[in-house]
Amino acid sequence: MGDYDADADAAASDVRIDDAAHLAGVPDEFQRLWTPHRMVYIEKGQQPEEHECPFCYAPSLSDEDGLIVARGEHAYVLLNLFPYNSGHLLVCPYRHIATYDQATPEEVAEIGALTQTAMRVIREVSHNHGFNIGMNQGEVAGAGIAAHLHQHIVPRWQHDANFLPIIAKTKALPQLLGDVRASLAAAWPA
């Protein structure tokens, strides 16, 4: 048997969990998970310099190296390097523009068409149950790369949410990015 650690046992007995209903303020039905480690991102952000824009750089690479699934005339589709779920795609115009209202009618039409095709392909390949689709416009709205317009397409499955990303700063992704890119690109209509 292992040695008894009296100090660890005493420290464990000092742990206190307070019911939110008994803390200061007006009690409500919300549970709160405090994430102070995010303050570094909130205060400093992670916006690249314009000459380092990953969405301008990716199209100059091979599809495999740039994680590009499909290329259009005005926009292209690539995997998110830091996906929320397997198959998390981004649709980006080639032009370096920041917001949707700066896009030309041709770019808007192609972003929409590529989004629809991406949904069909993801559903065929991944058998997901739904999608989150959206654009964060500006740094204050949560855009990780605010200077280059991009639309997120996140496949969702019943019961796919869990606390692992929040508690352990870890996201369990069952497929490697290269494998996901290959399967989506192979299923993309010619």
PDB file of C-alpha atoms in Angstrom:
ATOM      1  CA  MET A   1       0.000   0.000   0.000  1.00  0.00           C
ATOM      2  CA  GLY A   2       1.108   3.607  -0.604  1.00  0.00           C
ATOM      3  CA  ASP A   3       2.205   5.989   2.101  1.00  0.00           C
ATOM      4  CA  TYR A   4      -0.488   8.092   3.752  1.00  0.00           C
ATOM      5  CA  ASP A   5      -0.031  11.790   2.971  1.00  0.00           C
ATOM      6  CA  ALA A   6      -1.544  13.747   5.860  1.00  0.00           C
ATOM      7  CA  ASP A   7      -0.782  17.134   4.225  1.00  0.00           C
ATOM      8  CA  ALA A   8      -2.642  16.184   1.005  1.00  0.00           C
ATOM      9  CA  ASP A   9      -5.594  14.894   3.024  1.00  0.00           C
ATOM     10  CA  ALA A  10      -5.711  18.132   5.044  1.00  0.00           C
ATOM     11  CA  ALA A  11      -5.494  20.254   1.861  1.00  0.00           C
ATOM     12  CA  ALA A  12      -8.323  18.266   0.266  1.00  0.00           C
ATOM     13  CA  SER A  13     -10.521  18.861   3.301  1.00  0.00           C
ATOM     14  CA  ASP A  14      -9.960  22.639   2.893  1.00  0.00           C
ATOM     15  CA  VAL A  15     -11.656  22.646  -0.517  1.00  0.00           C
ATOM     16  CA  ARG A  16     -14.896  24.635  -0.382  1.00  0.00           C
ATOM     17  CA  ILE A  17     -17.644  24.726  -2.974  1.00  0.00           C
ATOM     18  CA  ASP A  18     -20.183  27.502  -2.598  1.00  0.00           C
ATOM     19  CA  ASP A  19     -23.687  27.296  -3.945  1.00  0.00           C
ATOM     20  CA  ALA A  20     -24.214  30.337  -6.204  1.00  0.00           C
ATOM     21  CA  ALA A  21     -27.613  30.931  -4.582  1.00  0.00           C
ATOM     22  CA  HIS A  22     -25.811  31.940  -1.380  1.00  0.00           C
ATOM     23  CA  LEU A  23     -23.277  34.344  -2.934  1.00  0.00           C
ATOM     24  CA  ALA A  24     -23.637  38.110  -3.248  1.00  0.00           C
ATOM     25  CA  GLY A  25     -26.028  39.357  -5.891  1.00  0.00           C
ATOM     26  CA  VAL A  26     -29.391  38.223  -7.076  1.00  0.00           C
ATOM     27  CA  PRO A  27     -29.599  34.419  -7.353  1.00  0.00           C
ATOM     28  CA  ASP A  28     -30.577  33.027 -10.737  1.00  0.00           C
ATOM     29  CA  GLU A  29     -30.685  29.691 -12.542  1.00  0.00           C
ATOM     30  CA  PHE A  30     -27.337  30.160 -14.335  1.00  0.00           C
ATOM     31  CA  GLN A  31     -24.263  28.210 -13.360  1.00  0.00           C
ATOM     32  CA  ARG A  32     -21.021  30.064 -14.019  1.00  0.00           C
ATOM     33  CA  LEU A  33     -17.719  28.646 -15.144  1.00  0.00           C
ATOM     34  CA  TRP A  34     -15.037  31.268 -14.656  1.00  0.00           C
ATOM     35  CA  THR A  35     -12.233  31.230 -17.248  1.00  0.00           C
ATOM     36  CA  PRO A  36      -9.692  33.878 -16.215  1.00  0.00           C
ATOM     37  CA  HIS A  37      -7.045  32.359 -18.528  1.00  0.00           C
ATOM     38  CA  ARG A  38      -9.004  33.912 -21.451  1.00  0.00           C
ATOM     39  CA  MET A  39      -8.126  37.432 -20.249  1.00  0.00           C
ATOM     40  CA  VAL A  40      -4.789  37.255 -22.100  1.00  0.00           C
ATOM     41  CA  TYR A  41      -6.670  36.778 -25.385  1.00  0.00           C
ATOM     42  CA  ILE A  42      -9.306  39.386 -24.485  1.00  0.00           C
ATOM     43  CA  GLU A  43      -6.742  42.028 -23.509  1.00  0.00           C
ATOM     44  CA  LYS A  44      -4.082  41.427 -26.164  1.00  0.00           C
ATOM     45  CA  GLY A  45      -5.894  39.567 -28.944  1.00  0.00           C
ATOM     46  CA  GLN A  46      -4.107  37.554 -31.584  1.00  0.00           C
ATOM     47  CA  GLN A  47      -4.521  39.615 -34.736  1.00  0.00           C
ATOM     48  CA  PRO A  48      -1.720  39.096 -37.245  1.00  0.00           C
ATOM     49  CA  GLU A  49      -0.052  41.926 -39.139  1.00  0.00           C
ATOM     50  CA  GLU A  50      -1.653  42.475 -42.578  1.00  0.00           C
ATOM     51  CA  HIS A  51       1.420  41.105 -44.371  1.00  0.00           C
ATOM     52  CA  GLU A  52       1.079  37.896 -42.299  1.00  0.00           C
ATOM     53  CA  CYS A  53      -2.594  37.191 -43.092  1.00  0.00           C
ATOM     54  CA  PRO A  54      -3.061  33.400 -43.148  1.00  0.00           C
ATOM     55  CA  PHE A  55      -6.092  33.708 -45.454  1.00  0.00           C
ATOM     56  CA  CYS A  56      -4.052  35.607 -48.041  1.00  0.00           C
ATOM     57  CA  TYR A  57      -1.159  33.145 -47.703  1.00  0.00           C
ATOM     58  CA  ALA A  58      -3.084  29.829 -47.800  1.00  0.00           C
ATOM     59  CA  PRO A  59      -4.074  30.020 -51.510  1.00  0.00           C
ATOM     60  CA  SER A  60      -0.390  30.269 -52.492  1.00  0.00           C
ATOM     61  CA  LEU A  61       0.206  26.793 -51.006  1.00  0.00           C
ATOM     62  CA  SER A  62      -0.795  23.396 -52.334  1.00  0.00           C
ATOM     63  CA  ASP A  63      -4.285  22.323 -51.280  1.00  0.00           C
ATOM     64  CA  GLU A  64      -2.800  19.815 -48.830  1.00  0.00           C
ATOM     65  CA  ASP A  65      -0.375  22.296 -47.237  1.00  0.00           C
ATOM     66  CA  GLY A  66      -2.965  25.094 -47.102  1.00  0.00           C
ATOM     67  CA  LEU A  67      -5.715  22.729 -45.859  1.00  0.00           C
ATOM     68  CA  ILE A  68      -7.792  23.885 -48.826  1.00  0.00           C
ATOM     69  CA  VAL A  69     -10.792  21.733 -49.682  1.00  0.00           C
ATOM     70  CA  ALA A  70     -12.063  23.612 -52.744  1.00  0.00           C
ATOM     71  CA  ARG A  71     -11.198  26.694 -54.798  1.00  0.00           C
ATOM     72  CA  GLY A  72     -13.633  28.955 -56.611  1.00  0.00           C
ATOM     73  CA  GLU A  73     -13.090  32.012 -58.762  1.00  0.00           C
ATOM     74  CA  HIS A  74     -13.659  34.594 -56.000  1.00  0.00           C
ATOM     75  CA  ALA A  75     -13.500  32.540 -52.801  1.00  0.00           C
ATOM     76  CA  TYR A  76     -12.164  29.263 -51.451  1.00  0.00           C
ATOM     77  CA  VAL A  77     -12.871  26.728 -48.688  1.00  0.00           C
ATOM     78  CA  LEU A  78     -10.324  25.535 -46.149  1.00  0.00           C
ATOM     79  CA  LEU A  79     -10.254  23.711 -42.839  1.00  0.00           C
ATOM     80  CA  ASN A  80     -10.010  25.750 -39.670  1.00  0.00           C
ATOM     81  CA  LEU A  81      -6.555  25.156 -38.184  1.00  0.00           C
ATOM     82  CA  PHE A  82      -8.104  25.316 -34.690  1.00  0.00           C
ATOM     83  CA  PRO A  83     -11.462  23.581 -35.263  1.00  0.00           C
ATOM     84  CA  TYR A  84     -14.397  23.489 -32.878  1.00  0.00           C
ATOM     85  CA  ASN A  85     -15.340  20.119 -34.404  1.00  0.00           C
ATOM     86  CA  SER A  86     -13.962  17.792 -37.078  1.00  0.00           C
ATOM     87  CA  GLY A  87     -14.813  19.202 -40.483  1.00  0.00           C
ATOM     88  CA  HIS A  88     -14.967  22.833 -39.287  1.00  0.00           C
ATOM     89  CA  LEU A  89     -14.579  24.762 -42.556  1.00  0.00           C
ATOM     90  CA  LEU A  90     -13.996  28.398 -43.426  1.00  0.00           C
ATOM     91  CA  VAL A  91     -15.119  30.108 -46.632  1.00  0.00           C
ATOM     92  CA  CYS A  92     -12.880  33.074 -47.506  1.00  0.00           C
ATOM     93  CA  PRO A  93     -12.758  35.500 -50.398  1.00  0.00           C
ATOM     94  CA  TYR A  94      -9.347  35.728 -52.032  1.00  0.00           C
ATOM     95  CA  ARG A  95      -9.432  39.513 -51.619  1.00  0.00           C
ATOM     96  CA  HIS A  96      -8.219  40.886 -48.312  1.00  0.00           C
ATOM     97  CA  ILE A  97     -11.403  42.551 -47.036  1.00  0.00           C
ATOM     98  CA  ALA A  98     -12.565  42.772 -43.445  1.00  0.00           C
ATOM     99  CA  THR A  99     -16.352  42.806 -43.534  1.00  0.00           C
ATOM    100  CA  TYR A 100     -19.213  41.330 -45.509  1.00  0.00           C
ATOM    101  CA  ASP A 101     -20.433  44.708 -46.752  1.00  0.00           C
ATOM    102  CA  GLN A 102     -17.087  45.197 -48.541  1.00  0.00           C
ATOM    103  CA  ALA A 103     -17.595  42.021 -50.619  1.00  0.00           C
ATOM    104  CA  THR A 104     -18.613  42.333 -54.258  1.00  0.00           C
ATOM    105  CA  PRO A 105     -21.871  40.748 -55.429  1.00  0.00           C
ATOM    106  CA  GLU A 106     -19.774  38.031 -57.119  1.00  0.00           C
ATOM    107  CA  GLU A 107     -17.910  37.286 -53.874  1.00  0.00           C
ATOM    108  CA  VAL A 108     -21.156  37.193 -51.880  1.00  0.00           C
ATOM    109  CA  ALA A 109     -22.747  34.815 -54.394  1.00  0.00           C
ATOM    110  CA  GLU A 110     -19.746  32.490 -54.424  1.00  0.00           C
ATOM    111  CA  ILE A 111     -19.367  32.504 -50.624  1.00  0.00           C
ATOM    112  CA  GLY A 112     -23.046  31.486 -50.435  1.00  0.00           C
ATOM    113  CA  ALA A 113     -22.722  28.788 -53.097  1.00  0.00           C
ATOM    114  CA  LEU A 114     -19.547  27.369 -51.507  1.00  0.00           C
ATOM    115  CA  THR A 115     -21.283  27.355 -48.103  1.00  0.00           C
ATOM    116  CA  GLN A 116     -24.218  25.372 -49.499  1.00  0.00           C
ATOM    117  CA  THR A 117     -21.896  22.887 -51.202  1.00  0.00           C
ATOM    118  CA  ALA A 118     -19.809  22.569 -48.023  1.00  0.00           C
ATOM    119  CA  MET A 119     -22.935  21.733 -46.012  1.00  0.00           C
ATOM    120  CA  ARG A 120     -23.926  19.006 -48.482  1.00  0.00           C
ATOM    121  CA  VAL A 121     -20.408  17.546 -48.566  1.00  0.00           C
ATOM    122  CA  ILE A 122     -19.956  17.588 -44.781  1.00  0.00           C
ATOM    123  CA  ARG A 123     -23.360  15.955 -44.300  1.00  0.00           C
ATOM    124  CA  GLU A 124     -22.475  13.243 -46.860  1.00  0.00           C
ATOM    125  CA  VAL A 125     -19.032  12.550 -45.380  1.00  0.00           C
ATOM    126  CA  SER A 126     -19.671  13.081 -41.658  1.00  0.00           C
ATOM    127  CA  HIS A 127     -23.375  12.306 -41.169  1.00  0.00           C
ATOM    128  CA  ASN A 128     -23.752  15.280 -38.836  1.00  0.00           C
ATOM    129  CA  HIS A 129     -27.089  16.407 -37.425  1.00  0.00           C
ATOM    130  CA  GLY A 130     -26.790  20.183 -37.829  1.00  0.00           C
ATOM    131  CA  PHE A 131     -24.517  23.185 -38.407  1.00  0.00           C
ATOM    132  CA  ASN A 132     -23.408  26.419 -36.838  1.00  0.00           C
ATOM    133  CA  ILE A 133     -22.723  28.942 -39.616  1.00  0.00           C
ATOM    134  CA  GLY A 134     -21.580  32.486 -39.031  1.00  0.00           C
ATOM    135  CA  MET A 135     -19.207  35.373 -39.512  1.00  0.00           C
ATOM    136  CA  ASN A 136     -17.634  37.334 -36.678  1.00  0.00           C
ATOM    137  CA  GLN A 137     -17.223  40.858 -38.048  1.00  0.00           C
ATOM    138  CA  GLY A 138     -14.436  42.748 -36.287  1.00  0.00           C
ATOM    139  CA  GLU A 139     -12.141  41.977 -33.400  1.00  0.00           C
ATOM    140  CA  VAL A 140     -14.709  43.122 -30.830  1.00  0.00           C
ATOM    141  CA  ALA A 141     -17.179  40.579 -32.281  1.00  0.00           C
ATOM    142  CA  GLY A 142     -14.727  37.732 -31.739  1.00  0.00           C
ATOM    143  CA  ALA A 143     -13.062  37.440 -35.143  1.00  0.00           C
ATOM    144  CA  GLY A 144      -9.769  35.605 -34.668  1.00  0.00           C
ATOM    145  CA  ILE A 145      -8.541  37.112 -37.938  1.00  0.00           C
ATOM    146  CA  ALA A 146     -10.562  40.337 -38.122  1.00  0.00           C
ATOM    147  CA  ALA A 147      -8.861  41.834 -41.178  1.00  0.00           C
ATOM    148  CA  HIS A 148      -9.865  39.040 -43.594  1.00  0.00           C
ATOM    149  CA  LEU A 149     -13.510  38.079 -44.016  1.00  0.00           C
ATOM    150  CA  HIS A 150     -14.269  34.401 -43.386  1.00  0.00           C
ATOM    151  CA  GLN A 151     -17.407  32.395 -42.729  1.00  0.00           C
ATOM    152  CA  HIS A 152     -17.404  29.465 -40.306  1.00  0.00           C
ATOM    153  CA  ILE A 153     -19.225  26.232 -41.099  1.00  0.00           C
ATOM    154  CA  VAL A 154     -19.183  23.997 -38.016  1.00  0.00           C
ATOM    155  CA  PRO A 155     -20.770  20.543 -38.231  1.00  0.00           C
ATOM    156  CA  ARG A 156     -22.633  19.492 -35.100  1.00  0.00           C
ATOM    157  CA  TRP A 157     -23.747  16.106 -33.819  1.00  0.00           C
ATOM    158  CA  GLN A 158     -26.341  15.270 -31.207  1.00  0.00           C
ATOM    159  CA  HIS A 159     -24.631  15.360 -27.776  1.00  0.00           C
ATOM    160  CA  ASP A 160     -21.265  16.618 -29.143  1.00  0.00           C
ATOM    161  CA  ALA A 161     -20.767  19.365 -26.524  1.00  0.00           C
ATOM    162  CA  ASN A 162     -18.675  18.658 -23.441  1.00  0.00           C
ATOM    163  CA  PHE A 163     -16.517  20.445 -20.870  1.00  0.00           C
ATOM    164  CA  LEU A 164     -13.152  19.084 -22.027  1.00  0.00           C
ATOM    165  CA  PRO A 165     -12.219  22.243 -23.988  1.00  0.00           C
ATOM    166  CA  ILE A 166     -13.072  24.509 -21.072  1.00  0.00           C
ATOM    167  CA  ILE A 167     -11.665  22.542 -18.157  1.00  0.00           C
ATOM    168  CA  ALA A 168      -8.636  20.918 -19.771  1.00  0.00           C
ATOM    169  CA  LYS A 169      -8.025  23.385 -22.639  1.00  0.00           C
ATOM    170  CA  THR A 170      -8.247  20.300 -24.851  1.00  0.00           C
ATOM    171  CA  LYS A 171     -10.497  19.477 -27.793  1.00  0.00           C
ATOM    172  CA  ALA A 172     -10.953  15.842 -28.705  1.00  0.00           C
ATOM    173  CA  LEU A 173     -10.991  15.572 -32.501  1.00  0.00           C
ATOM    174  CA  PRO A 174     -11.326  12.055 -33.882  1.00  0.00           C
ATOM    175  CA  GLN A 175      -9.635  12.747 -37.245  1.00  0.00           C
ATOM    176  CA  LEU A 176      -6.399  14.406 -38.316  1.00  0.00           C
ATOM    177  CA  LEU A 177      -6.768  17.631 -40.332  1.00  0.00           C
ATOM    178  CA  GLY A 178      -5.100  16.110 -43.396  1.00  0.00           C
ATOM    179  CA  ASP A 179      -7.481  13.145 -43.353  1.00  0.00           C
ATOM    180  CA  VAL A 180     -10.519  15.397 -42.975  1.00  0.00           C
ATOM    181  CA  ARG A 181      -9.322  17.635 -45.814  1.00  0.00           C
ATOM    182  CA  ALA A 182      -8.750  14.628 -48.076  1.00  0.00           C
ATOM    183  CA  SER A 183     -12.183  13.107 -47.407  1.00  0.00           C
ATOM    184  CA  LEU A 184     -14.025  16.419 -47.930  1.00  0.00           C
ATOM    185  CA  ALA A 185     -12.012  17.300 -51.045  1.00  0.00           C
ATOM    186  CA  ALA A 186     -12.655  13.838 -52.513  1.00  0.00           C
ATOM    187  CA  ALA A 187     -16.412  14.236 -51.979  1.00  0.00           C
ATOM    188  CA  TRP A 188     -16.508  17.818 -53.340  1.00  0.00           C
ATOM    189  CA  PRO A 189     -18.388  17.955 -56.675  1.00  0.00           C
ATOM    190  CA  ALA A 190     -16.158  18.516 -59.691  1.00  0.00           C
TER     191      ALA A 190
END
